[in-house]
Short mmCIF file of C-alpha atoms in Angstrom, two decimals:
data_model
loop_
_atom_site.label_atom_id
_atom_site.label_comp_id
_atom_site.label_asym_id
_atom_site.label_seq_id
_atom_site.Cartn_x
_atom_site.Cartn_y
_atom_site.Cartn_z
CA MET A 29 -17.49 30.79 5.19
CA GLY A 30 -15.03 28.75 6.32
CA PRO A 31 -13.07 25.95 5.32
CA LYS A 32 -14.69 22.06 5.26
CA ARG A 33 -12.75 20.28 7.96
CA ARG A 34 -12.72 16.56 7.51
CA SER A 35 -14.43 14.71 9.68
CA SER A 36 -12.76 12.10 12.14
CA SER A 37 -12.72 8.90 10.55
CA SER A 38 -11.82 10.23 7.28
CA LEU A 39 -8.69 12.30 9.10
CA ALA A 40 -7.29 8.44 10.72
CA PHE A 41 -8.49 7.21 7.11
CA LEU A 42 -5.88 8.82 6.38
CA SER A 43 -3.72 8.93 8.68
CA ARG A 44 -3.69 4.86 8.19
CA LEU A 45 -3.29 4.82 4.24
CA HIS A 46 -0.34 7.38 5.32
CA SER A 47 1.62 5.13 7.37
CA THR A 48 1.10 2.02 5.71
CA LEU A 49 2.40 4.42 1.97
CA THR A 50 5.09 5.51 4.66
CA LEU A 51 5.63 0.89 5.87
CA SER A 52 5.46 0.19 1.30
CA LYS A 53 7.70 3.22 0.27
CA LEU A 54 10.91 1.92 4.18
CA LEU A 55 10.08 -2.20 2.12
CA GLN A 56 10.57 -1.96 -0.93
CA GLN A 57 14.20 0.22 0.51
CA GLN A 58 15.19 -3.05 1.05
CA VAL A 59 13.95 -5.30 -0.90
CA ILE A 60 16.54 -3.51 -3.44
CA HIS A 61 18.60 -2.96 -0.93
CA LEU A 62 18.52 -6.48 -0.71
CA SER A 63 18.59 -7.21 -4.49
CA THR A 64 21.12 -4.39 -5.09
CA TRP A 65 23.47 -6.41 -2.62
CA SER A 66 22.60 -10.19 -3.01
CA ALA A 67 23.27 -9.16 -7.15
CA ALA A 68 27.04 -7.60 -5.85
CA ALA A 69 28.06 -10.78 -3.80
CA ASN A 70 31.21 -12.81 -4.76
CA LYS A 71 29.18 -15.95 -5.76
CA ALA A 72 32.16 -17.58 -3.82
CA GLU A 73 30.93 -16.26 -0.67
CA ILE A 74 27.21 -16.61 -0.48
CA GLN A 75 28.91 -20.92 -1.91
CA TRP A 76 30.29 -20.77 1.75
CA LEU A 77 27.61 -19.27 4.05
CA SER A 78 25.69 -22.71 5.21
CA ASN A 79 22.87 -25.01 4.84
CA ALA A 80 20.93 -23.23 8.16
CA GLU A 81 22.63 -19.76 6.65
CA ARG A 82 21.22 -19.77 3.40
CA SER A 83 18.06 -20.97 4.24
CA ALA A 84 16.69 -18.20 6.12
CA TYR A 85 18.69 -15.54 3.80
CA PHE A 86 16.70 -17.49 1.56
CA ALA A 87 13.61 -17.16 4.26
CA SER A 88 14.16 -13.58 4.65
CA ARG A 89 13.87 -12.59 0.98
CA GLU A 90 10.99 -14.41 0.10
CA ALA A 91 8.63 -13.42 3.82
CA MET A 92 10.25 -9.84 2.99
CA GLY A 93 8.20 -9.58 -0.61
CA VAL A 94 5.46 -11.10 0.41
CA LEU A 95 4.59 -8.97 3.49
CA TRP A 96 5.67 -5.86 0.93
CA LEU A 97 2.83 -7.76 -1.75
CA VAL A 98 -0.35 -7.90 1.22
CA LEU A 99 1.01 -3.52 1.71
CA GLN A 100 0.45 -2.41 -1.23
CA GLY A 101 -3.30 -4.68 -2.38
CA ASP A 102 -3.94 -3.48 1.96
CA ALA A 103 -2.79 0.00 0.41
CA TRP A 104 -4.73 -0.19 -3.79
CA TRP A 105 -7.89 -2.28 -0.77
CA ARG A 106 -8.07 1.40 1.22
CA ALA A 107 -8.16 3.24 -1.79
CA VAL A 108 -11.15 1.63 -3.53
CA GLY A 109 -12.78 1.98 -0.12
CA SER A 110 -12.14 5.05 0.20
CA ILE A 111 -13.56 6.21 -2.50
CA LYS A 112 -16.15 3.96 -3.39
CA SER A 113 -17.26 5.53 0.75
CA LEU A 114 -16.76 9.67 -1.58
CA ILE A 115 -19.31 8.32 -4.57
CA TYR A 116 -21.94 6.86 -2.54
CA SER A 117 -21.72 9.08 0.38
CA SER A 118 -24.86 10.07 2.35
CA SER A 119 -23.55 13.35 2.11
CA VAL A 120 -23.70 14.21 -1.15
CA ARG A 121 -26.44 15.71 -2.48
CA ASN A 122 -29.15 15.23 -5.24
CA LYS A 123 -27.38 11.37 -4.92
CA SER A 124 -30.22 10.22 -7.63
CA HIS A 125 -29.03 12.53 -10.47
CA PHE A 126 -25.53 10.93 -9.71
CA ARG A 127 -23.86 7.56 -11.10
CA PHE A 128 -19.61 7.32 -10.59
CA GLY A 129 -19.46 10.67 -9.87
CA VAL A 130 -20.27 12.03 -13.21
CA PRO A 131 -23.46 14.01 -13.95
CA ASN A 132 -26.30 11.73 -15.06
CA ALA A 133 -27.15 12.49 -18.94
CA HIS A 134 -31.25 11.85 -18.24
CA ALA A 135 -32.16 12.76 -15.17
#
């Protein structure tokens, strides 16, 4: 018997999850880089920024933080959906003997 092949839908899910996690890692690195830069920045340099530049700077930081949270939530939601689909999948035999992936002691 050969190795089990994954269905195309599970491969597509894993590909989307990988790309989401990769994007979130890149975003995390950017947030860390930005926070390091802001901590190391000279206060005199920031004081000389115009109001529009200062507003744009803080708006971009806020947007980056929101996007980071959205991507984390999306990755978590997809992972939970994948786990539920594995537990409640119709391919699991004798599902009545299993509850949440653990053999039912009373069955």
